[in-house]
Amino acid sequence: MHRVLDRAHRILFAALSLLGLRGQGRVLHWYFDWWHRRPDPWGLAVDDYEQAKYATTLRQLPRRRYRRILDVGCSEGTFTHRLAAAFPHAEVTGVDISERALARARTPEAGRTPVPGGTPAPRFARLNILTAPPEDRFDLVFCAELLYYLGRHRHLRRACAHLTRAVAPGGLLVLVHPWPESRRFCAYFEAVAGFRRVAEHVEPACARPFAVSVYEAPAADRGEELRTAGPGPAPGREA
């Protein structure tokens, strides 16, 4: 049943991508605001499958220090807040196209209200990844369950360019999408010069198989390091 619904979903959003970037952006904005007329419409905060997927995703990360983390397509911030708890010394940002989702992401809820000396609250901002890249660069960028909304080749290629631009030299980009469909999306990133896959984990036996693919950006040469050097946030703890 999941495969039938996913197929219908892909056909719909492929058709919407024929509207062009601006038209598609307006429709996606309306679509996600409509879904978020009620809290947590996909049960991301409570569904066992989603919680297992979050845990699996975090287990694939190399052990290193992450100073700046970005969650693209963060919805109401369920995974973004989980990242802030896992890396309390990192600056964590979530971006999404839906203003309703972001309003809920910014609202403290039971169990995640900031306390003195506790986990710093993530920052949230509105962004359409099709029309603009994130303003900053990050050590760790997540893109989960998003690319299949973008439709045709030209739009996927544009989103890929914006996502890879957000990754700092030597940083990581983590893609989480249904398997084996994820291979189609990964092909765009594997075509980017210097980006290489450093890890991939597939969960084939669950109700909706998925893959976690981790890519590393090329390291900066000495000249770029000197041009981009400057003060940054305190480093996060090792994963």
PDB file of C-alpha atoms in Angstrom:
ATOM      1  CA  MET A   1       0.000   0.000   0.000  1.00  0.00           C
ATOM      2  CA  HIS A   2       2.875   2.376   0.802  1.00  0.00           C
ATOM      3  CA  ARG A   3       4.275   1.875  -2.695  1.00  0.00           C
ATOM      4  CA  VAL A   4       0.943   2.717  -4.354  1.00  0.00           C
ATOM      5  CA  LEU A   5       0.519   5.879  -2.275  1.00  0.00           C
ATOM      6  CA  ASP A   6       4.133   6.914  -2.836  1.00  0.00           C
ATOM      7  CA  ARG A   7       3.733   6.454  -6.591  1.00  0.00           C
ATOM      8  CA  ALA A   8       0.605   8.620  -6.675  1.00  0.00           C
ATOM      9  CA  HIS A   9       2.378  11.218  -4.533  1.00  0.00           C
ATOM     10  CA  ARG A  10       5.370  11.383  -6.932  1.00  0.00           C
ATOM     11  CA  ILE A  11       3.123  11.762  -9.979  1.00  0.00           C
ATOM     12  CA  LEU A  12       1.250  14.640  -8.322  1.00  0.00           C
ATOM     13  CA  PHE A  13       4.363  16.576  -7.344  1.00  0.00           C
ATOM     14  CA  ALA A  14       6.067  15.922 -10.680  1.00  0.00           C
ATOM     15  CA  ALA A  15       3.054  17.575 -12.307  1.00  0.00           C
ATOM     16  CA  LEU A  16       3.209  20.518  -9.894  1.00  0.00           C
ATOM     17  CA  SER A  17       6.852  21.103 -10.777  1.00  0.00           C
ATOM     18  CA  LEU A  18       5.693  22.038 -14.314  1.00  0.00           C
ATOM     19  CA  LEU A  19       4.384  25.290 -12.804  1.00  0.00           C
ATOM     20  CA  GLY A  20       7.919  26.667 -12.597  1.00  0.00           C
ATOM     21  CA  LEU A  21       9.894  27.657  -9.539  1.00  0.00           C
ATOM     22  CA  ARG A  22       7.635  30.466  -8.338  1.00  0.00           C
ATOM     23  CA  GLY A  23       4.380  28.656  -9.013  1.00  0.00           C
ATOM     24  CA  GLN A  24       5.626  25.457  -7.422  1.00  0.00           C
ATOM     25  CA  GLY A  25       6.917  27.416  -4.434  1.00  0.00           C
ATOM     26  CA  ARG A  26       3.518  29.017  -3.862  1.00  0.00           C
ATOM     27  CA  VAL A  27       1.755  25.658  -4.081  1.00  0.00           C
ATOM     28  CA  LEU A  28       4.219  23.976  -1.706  1.00  0.00           C
ATOM     29  CA  HIS A  29       3.867  26.851   0.748  1.00  0.00           C
ATOM     30  CA  TRP A  30       0.070  26.500   0.704  1.00  0.00           C
ATOM     31  CA  TYR A  31       0.250  22.678   0.816  1.00  0.00           C
ATOM     32  CA  PHE A  32       2.432  22.489   3.926  1.00  0.00           C
ATOM     33  CA  ASP A  33       0.625  25.319   5.701  1.00  0.00           C
ATOM     34  CA  TRP A  34      -2.634  23.439   5.025  1.00  0.00           C
ATOM     35  CA  TRP A  35      -1.224  20.204   6.490  1.00  0.00           C
ATOM     36  CA  HIS A  36       0.015  22.118   9.529  1.00  0.00           C
ATOM     37  CA  ARG A  37      -3.435  23.513  10.324  1.00  0.00           C
ATOM     38  CA  ARG A  38      -3.267  20.937  13.136  1.00  0.00           C
ATOM     39  CA  PRO A  39      -0.163  20.050  15.169  1.00  0.00           C
ATOM     40  CA  ASP A  40       2.224  17.303  14.079  1.00  0.00           C
ATOM     41  CA  PRO A  41       0.134  16.093  11.106  1.00  0.00           C
ATOM     42  CA  TRP A  42       2.458  13.168  10.321  1.00  0.00           C
ATOM     43  CA  GLY A  43       3.048  12.130  13.935  1.00  0.00           C
ATOM     44  CA  LEU A  44       6.771  12.840  13.735  1.00  0.00           C
ATOM     45  CA  ALA A  45       7.016  13.372  17.489  1.00  0.00           C
ATOM     46  CA  VAL A  46       5.219  10.179  18.502  1.00  0.00           C
ATOM     47  CA  ASP A  47       5.414   7.608  15.696  1.00  0.00           C
ATOM     48  CA  ASP A  48       7.677   4.637  16.506  1.00  0.00           C
ATOM     49  CA  TYR A  49       8.879   4.395  12.903  1.00  0.00           C
ATOM     50  CA  GLU A  50       9.959   8.043  12.889  1.00  0.00           C
ATOM     51  CA  GLN A  51      11.704   7.754  16.251  1.00  0.00           C
ATOM     52  CA  ALA A  52      13.615   4.683  15.040  1.00  0.00           C
ATOM     53  CA  LYS A  53      14.579   6.541  11.865  1.00  0.00           C
ATOM     54  CA  TYR A  54      15.909   9.494  13.871  1.00  0.00           C
ATOM     55  CA  ALA A  55      17.997   7.191  16.054  1.00  0.00           C
ATOM     56  CA  THR A  56      19.308   5.294  13.012  1.00  0.00           C
ATOM     57  CA  THR A  57      20.249   8.565  11.324  1.00  0.00           C
ATOM     58  CA  LEU A  58      22.259   9.800  14.301  1.00  0.00           C
ATOM     59  CA  ARG A  59      24.119   6.496  14.563  1.00  0.00           C
ATOM     60  CA  GLN A  60      25.544   6.965  11.050  1.00  0.00           C
ATOM     61  CA  LEU A  61      27.376  10.188  11.906  1.00  0.00           C
ATOM     62  CA  PRO A  62      31.178  10.032  12.114  1.00  0.00           C
ATOM     63  CA  ARG A  63      32.608  10.866  15.513  1.00  0.00           C
ATOM     64  CA  ARG A  64      33.750  14.453  15.211  1.00  0.00           C
ATOM     65  CA  ARG A  65      32.996  17.915  16.571  1.00  0.00           C
ATOM     66  CA  TYR A  66      30.090  19.756  14.931  1.00  0.00           C
ATOM     67  CA  ARG A  67      29.864  23.504  15.506  1.00  0.00           C
ATOM     68  CA  ARG A  68      27.005  24.445  13.181  1.00  0.00           C
ATOM     69  CA  ILE A  69      24.129  22.125  12.197  1.00  0.00           C
ATOM     70  CA  LEU A  70      21.304  22.699   9.697  1.00  0.00           C
ATOM     71  CA  ASP A  71      18.037  20.742   9.377  1.00  0.00           C
ATOM     72  CA  VAL A  72      16.437  21.452   5.970  1.00  0.00           C
ATOM     73  CA  GLY A  73      12.691  20.823   5.798  1.00  0.00           C
ATOM     74  CA  CYS A  74      12.464  20.736   9.579  1.00  0.00           C
ATOM     75  CA  SER A  75       8.635  20.864   9.812  1.00  0.00           C
ATOM     76  CA  GLU A  76       7.723  21.536  13.480  1.00  0.00           C
ATOM     77  CA  GLY A  77      11.275  20.912  14.636  1.00  0.00           C
ATOM     78  CA  THR A  78      10.987  17.437  16.161  1.00  0.00           C
ATOM     79  CA  PHE A  79      14.332  16.244  14.790  1.00  0.00           C
ATOM     80  CA  THR A  80      15.861  19.727  15.097  1.00  0.00           C
ATOM     81  CA  HIS A  81      15.256  19.741  18.848  1.00  0.00           C
ATOM     82  CA  ARG A  82      16.672  16.227  19.040  1.00  0.00           C
ATOM     83  CA  LEU A  83      19.836  17.492  17.331  1.00  0.00           C
ATOM     84  CA  ALA A  84      20.105  20.341  19.830  1.00  0.00           C
ATOM     85  CA  ALA A  85      19.915  17.835  22.684  1.00  0.00           C
ATOM     86  CA  ALA A  86      22.506  15.519  21.065  1.00  0.00           C
ATOM     87  CA  PHE A  87      24.939  18.370  20.352  1.00  0.00           C
ATOM     88  CA  PRO A  88      24.370  20.956  23.097  1.00  0.00           C
ATOM     89  CA  HIS A  89      27.477  22.977  22.205  1.00  0.00           C
ATOM     90  CA  ALA A  90      26.531  23.327  18.539  1.00  0.00           C
ATOM     91  CA  GLU A  91      24.497  26.096  16.927  1.00  0.00           C
ATOM     92  CA  VAL A  92      21.462  24.297  15.468  1.00  0.00           C
ATOM     93  CA  THR A  93      19.179  25.817  12.819  1.00  0.00           C
ATOM     94  CA  GLY A  94      16.004  24.449  11.253  1.00  0.00           C
ATOM     95  CA  VAL A  95      14.512  25.813   8.021  1.00  0.00           C
ATOM     96  CA  ASP A  96      11.170  25.076   6.368  1.00  0.00           C
ATOM     97  CA  ILE A  97       8.810  26.534   3.776  1.00  0.00           C
ATOM     98  CA  SER A  98       5.787  26.462   6.125  1.00  0.00           C
ATOM     99  CA  GLU A  99       5.316  29.434   8.433  1.00  0.00           C
ATOM    100  CA  ARG A 100       2.771  27.516  10.513  1.00  0.00           C
ATOM    101  CA  ALA A 101       5.234  24.697  11.099  1.00  0.00           C
ATOM    102  CA  LEU A 102       7.969  27.144  12.095  1.00  0.00           C
ATOM    103  CA  ALA A 103       5.661  28.950  14.515  1.00  0.00           C
ATOM    104  CA  ARG A 104       5.092  25.649  16.344  1.00  0.00           C
ATOM    105  CA  ALA A 105       8.791  24.769  16.182  1.00  0.00           C
ATOM    106  CA  ARG A 106       9.615  27.994  18.020  1.00  0.00           C
ATOM    107  CA  THR A 107       7.024  27.381  20.755  1.00  0.00           C
ATOM    108  CA  PRO A 108       8.423  25.557  23.800  1.00  0.00           C
ATOM    109  CA  GLU A 109       6.472  22.425  24.654  1.00  0.00           C
ATOM    110  CA  ALA A 110       6.371  20.125  27.637  1.00  0.00           C
ATOM    111  CA  GLY A 111       9.630  18.254  27.914  1.00  0.00           C
ATOM    112  CA  ARG A 112      11.687  20.667  25.851  1.00  0.00           C
ATOM    113  CA  THR A 113      11.301  24.005  27.615  1.00  0.00           C
ATOM    114  CA  PRO A 114      14.716  25.708  27.877  1.00  0.00           C
ATOM    115  CA  VAL A 115      16.094  25.836  31.402  1.00  0.00           C
ATOM    116  CA  PRO A 116      19.106  27.732  32.760  1.00  0.00           C
ATOM    117  CA  GLY A 117      22.197  25.747  31.859  1.00  0.00           C
ATOM    118  CA  GLY A 118      20.146  23.369  29.688  1.00  0.00           C
ATOM    119  CA  THR A 119      20.165  22.715  25.945  1.00  0.00           C
ATOM    120  CA  PRO A 120      20.123  25.964  23.920  1.00  0.00           C
ATOM    121  CA  ALA A 121      17.021  26.374  21.777  1.00  0.00           C
ATOM    122  CA  PRO A 122      17.524  25.914  18.023  1.00  0.00           C
ATOM    123  CA  ARG A 123      17.010  28.822  15.666  1.00  0.00           C
ATOM    124  CA  PHE A 124      14.283  28.544  13.017  1.00  0.00           C
ATOM    125  CA  ALA A 125      13.899  30.426   9.724  1.00  0.00           C
ATOM    126  CA  ARG A 126      11.750  30.231   6.614  1.00  0.00           C
ATOM    127  CA  LEU A 127      13.444  28.961   3.460  1.00  0.00           C
ATOM    128  CA  ASN A 128      12.378  27.522   0.117  1.00  0.00           C
ATOM    129  CA  ILE A 129      15.375  25.387  -0.888  1.00  0.00           C
ATOM    130  CA  LEU A 130      14.302  25.624  -4.543  1.00  0.00           C
ATOM    131  CA  THR A 131      14.632  29.393  -4.762  1.00  0.00           C
ATOM    132  CA  ALA A 132      17.567  30.168  -2.471  1.00  0.00           C
ATOM    133  CA  PRO A 133      20.395  28.452  -0.604  1.00  0.00           C
ATOM    134  CA  PRO A 134      20.802  28.861   3.160  1.00  0.00           C
ATOM    135  CA  GLU A 135      22.626  32.078   3.998  1.00  0.00           C
ATOM    136  CA  ASP A 136      25.414  30.419   5.996  1.00  0.00           C
ATOM    137  CA  ARG A 137      27.575  27.310   5.772  1.00  0.00           C
ATOM    138  CA  PHE A 138      27.373  24.399   8.182  1.00  0.00           C
ATOM    139  CA  ASP A 139      29.505  21.505   9.417  1.00  0.00           C
ATOM    140  CA  LEU A 140      26.510  19.166   9.289  1.00  0.00           C
ATOM    141  CA  VAL A 141      23.445  19.464   7.024  1.00  0.00           C
ATOM    142  CA  PHE A 142      20.397  17.171   7.089  1.00  0.00           C
ATOM    143  CA  CYS A 143      17.842  16.763   4.306  1.00  0.00           C
ATOM    144  CA  ALA A 144      15.206  14.141   5.105  1.00  0.00           C
ATOM    145  CA  GLU A 145      11.965  13.184   3.329  1.00  0.00           C
ATOM    146  CA  LEU A 146      12.052  16.319   1.183  1.00  0.00           C
ATOM    147  CA  LEU A 147      13.486  15.773  -2.302  1.00  0.00           C
ATOM    148  CA  TYR A 148      10.527  13.788  -3.653  1.00  0.00           C
ATOM    149  CA  TYR A 149       8.382  16.927  -3.381  1.00  0.00           C
ATOM    150  CA  LEU A 150      10.501  18.738  -5.971  1.00  0.00           C
ATOM    151  CA  GLY A 151       9.512  16.830  -9.093  1.00  0.00           C
ATOM    152  CA  ARG A 152      11.477  17.179 -12.275  1.00  0.00           C
ATOM    153  CA  HIS A 153      15.183  16.968 -12.972  1.00  0.00           C
ATOM    154  CA  ARG A 154      15.872  20.696 -13.240  1.00  0.00           C
ATOM    155  CA  HIS A 155      14.380  21.408  -9.827  1.00  0.00           C
ATOM    156  CA  LEU A 156      16.218  18.530  -8.144  1.00  0.00           C
ATOM    157  CA  ARG A 157      19.487  19.704  -9.647  1.00  0.00           C
ATOM    158  CA  ARG A 158      18.843  23.230  -8.360  1.00  0.00           C
ATOM    159  CA  ALA A 159      18.041  21.999  -4.847  1.00  0.00           C
ATOM    160  CA  CYS A 160      21.193  19.870  -4.921  1.00  0.00           C
ATOM    161  CA  ALA A 161      23.274  22.944  -5.779  1.00  0.00           C
ATOM    162  CA  HIS A 162      21.718  24.912  -2.914  1.00  0.00           C
ATOM    163  CA  LEU A 163      22.224  22.091  -0.402  1.00  0.00           C
ATOM    164  CA  THR A 164      25.843  21.414  -1.324  1.00  0.00           C
ATOM    165  CA  ARG A 165      26.585  25.145  -1.174  1.00  0.00           C
ATOM    166  CA  ALA A 166      25.428  25.123   2.463  1.00  0.00           C
ATOM    167  CA  VAL A 167      28.027  22.535   3.495  1.00  0.00           C
ATOM    168  CA  ALA A 168      31.271  23.957   4.842  1.00  0.00           C
ATOM    169  CA  PRO A 169      34.565  22.560   3.490  1.00  0.00           C
ATOM    170  CA  GLY A 170      35.044  19.087   4.956  1.00  0.00           C
ATOM    171  CA  GLY A 171      31.480  19.138   6.337  1.00  0.00           C
ATOM    172  CA  LEU A 172      28.817  16.462   6.026  1.00  0.00           C
ATOM    173  CA  LEU A 173      25.500  16.270   4.180  1.00  0.00           C
ATOM    174  CA  VAL A 174      23.051  13.593   5.361  1.00  0.00           C
ATOM    175  CA  LEU A 175      20.199  12.464   3.108  1.00  0.00           C
ATOM    176  CA  VAL A 176      17.328  10.333   4.469  1.00  0.00           C
ATOM    177  CA  HIS A 177      14.751   9.100   1.956  1.00  0.00           C
ATOM    178  CA  PRO A 178      12.767   5.975   1.060  1.00  0.00           C
ATOM    179  CA  TRP A 179      14.764   3.064  -0.312  1.00  0.00           C
ATOM    180  CA  PRO A 180      15.440   2.325  -3.186  1.00  0.00           C
ATOM    181  CA  GLU A 181      14.096   5.683  -4.426  1.00  0.00           C
ATOM    182  CA  SER A 182      16.892   7.352  -2.456  1.00  0.00           C
ATOM    183  CA  ARG A 183      19.441   6.177  -5.049  1.00  0.00           C
ATOM    184  CA  ARG A 184      17.855   8.488  -7.624  1.00  0.00           C
ATOM    185  CA  PHE A 185      18.292  11.471  -5.336  1.00  0.00           C
ATOM    186  CA  CYS A 186      21.810  10.499  -4.275  1.00  0.00           C
ATOM    187  CA  ALA A 187      22.919  10.466  -7.918  1.00  0.00           C
ATOM    188  CA  TYR A 188      22.623  14.265  -8.038  1.00  0.00           C
ATOM    189  CA  PHE A 189      25.025  14.675  -5.124  1.00  0.00           C
ATOM    190  CA  GLU A 190      27.445  12.043  -6.335  1.00  0.00           C
ATOM    191  CA  ALA A 191      27.804  14.081  -9.535  1.00  0.00           C
ATOM    192  CA  VAL A 192      29.051  17.120  -7.572  1.00  0.00           C
ATOM    193  CA  ALA A 193      32.823  17.458  -7.907  1.00  0.00           C
ATOM    194  CA  GLY A 194      34.635  16.567  -4.687  1.00  0.00           C
ATOM    195  CA  PHE A 195      31.594  15.276  -2.779  1.00  0.00           C
ATOM    196  CA  ARG A 196      32.018  11.667  -1.739  1.00  0.00           C
ATOM    197  CA  ARG A 197      29.829   9.198   0.086  1.00  0.00           C
ATOM    198  CA  VAL A 198      31.415   8.175   3.376  1.00  0.00           C
ATOM    199  CA  ALA A 199      28.600   6.050   4.809  1.00  0.00           C
ATOM    200  CA  GLU A 200      25.263   4.554   3.875  1.00  0.00           C
ATOM    201  CA  HIS A 201      22.842   2.498   5.902  1.00  0.00           C
ATOM    202  CA  VAL A 202      19.717   0.852   4.482  1.00  0.00           C
ATOM    203  CA  GLU A 203      16.785  -0.352   6.601  1.00  0.00           C
ATOM    204  CA  PRO A 204      15.045  -2.744   4.156  1.00  0.00           C
ATOM    205  CA  ALA A 205      12.852  -4.731   6.537  1.00  0.00           C
ATOM    206  CA  CYS A 206      10.710  -1.986   8.116  1.00  0.00           C
ATOM    207  CA  ALA A 207       7.228  -0.948   6.997  1.00  0.00           C
ATOM    208  CA  ARG A 208       8.670   1.776   4.752  1.00  0.00           C
ATOM    209  CA  PRO A 209      12.309   0.978   3.863  1.00  0.00           C
ATOM    210  CA  PHE A 210      14.674   3.941   3.997  1.00  0.00           C
ATOM    211  CA  ALA A 211      18.331   4.786   3.488  1.00  0.00           C
ATOM    212  CA  VAL A 212      20.638   7.162   5.358  1.00  0.00           C
ATOM    213  CA  SER A 213      23.400   8.404   3.041  1.00  0.00           C
ATOM    214  CA  VAL A 214      26.270  10.542   4.365  1.00  0.00           C
ATOM    215  CA  TYR A 215      28.367  12.706   2.020  1.00  0.00           C
ATOM    216  CA  GLU A 216      31.494  14.685   2.788  1.00  0.00           C
ATOM    217  CA  ALA A 217      32.326  17.982   1.093  1.00  0.00           C
ATOM    218  CA  PRO A 218      35.837  18.527  -0.221  1.00  0.00           C
ATOM    219  CA  ALA A 219      38.203  20.104   2.286  1.00  0.00           C
ATOM    220  CA  ALA A 220      39.226  23.703   1.703  1.00  0.00           C
ATOM    221  CA  ASP A 221      42.635  24.441   0.338  1.00  0.00           C
ATOM    222  CA  ARG A 222      44.843  26.706   2.418  1.00  0.00           C
ATOM    223  CA  GLY A 223      43.803  29.810   0.465  1.00  0.00           C
ATOM    224  CA  GLU A 224      40.107  29.223   1.089  1.00  0.00           C
ATOM    225  CA  GLU A 225      40.733  28.526   4.759  1.00  0.00           C
ATOM    226  CA  LEU A 226      42.413  31.917   5.071  1.00  0.00           C
ATOM    227  CA  ARG A 227      39.592  33.670   3.209  1.00  0.00           C
ATOM    228  CA  THR A 228      36.827  32.102   5.296  1.00  0.00           C
ATOM    229  CA  ALA A 229      38.586  32.046   8.663  1.00  0.00           C
ATOM    230  CA  GLY A 230      36.887  33.972  11.444  1.00  0.00           C
ATOM    231  CA  PRO A 231      35.253  33.643  14.833  1.00  0.00           C
ATOM    232  CA  GLY A 232      32.613  30.944  15.141  1.00  0.00           C
ATOM    233  CA  PRO A 233      30.400  29.382  17.784  1.00  0.00           C
ATOM    234  CA  ALA A 234      31.901  27.127  20.417  1.00  0.00           C
ATOM    235  CA  PRO A 235      32.432  23.601  19.070  1.00  0.00           C
ATOM    236  CA  GLY A 236      29.900  20.925  19.936  1.00  0.00           C
ATOM    237  CA  ARG A 237      30.715  17.692  21.665  1.00  0.00           C
ATOM    238  CA  GLU A 238      31.809  14.659  19.736  1.00  0.00           C
ATOM    239  CA  ALA A 239      29.007  12.506  18.357  1.00  0.00           C
TER     240      ALA A 239
END
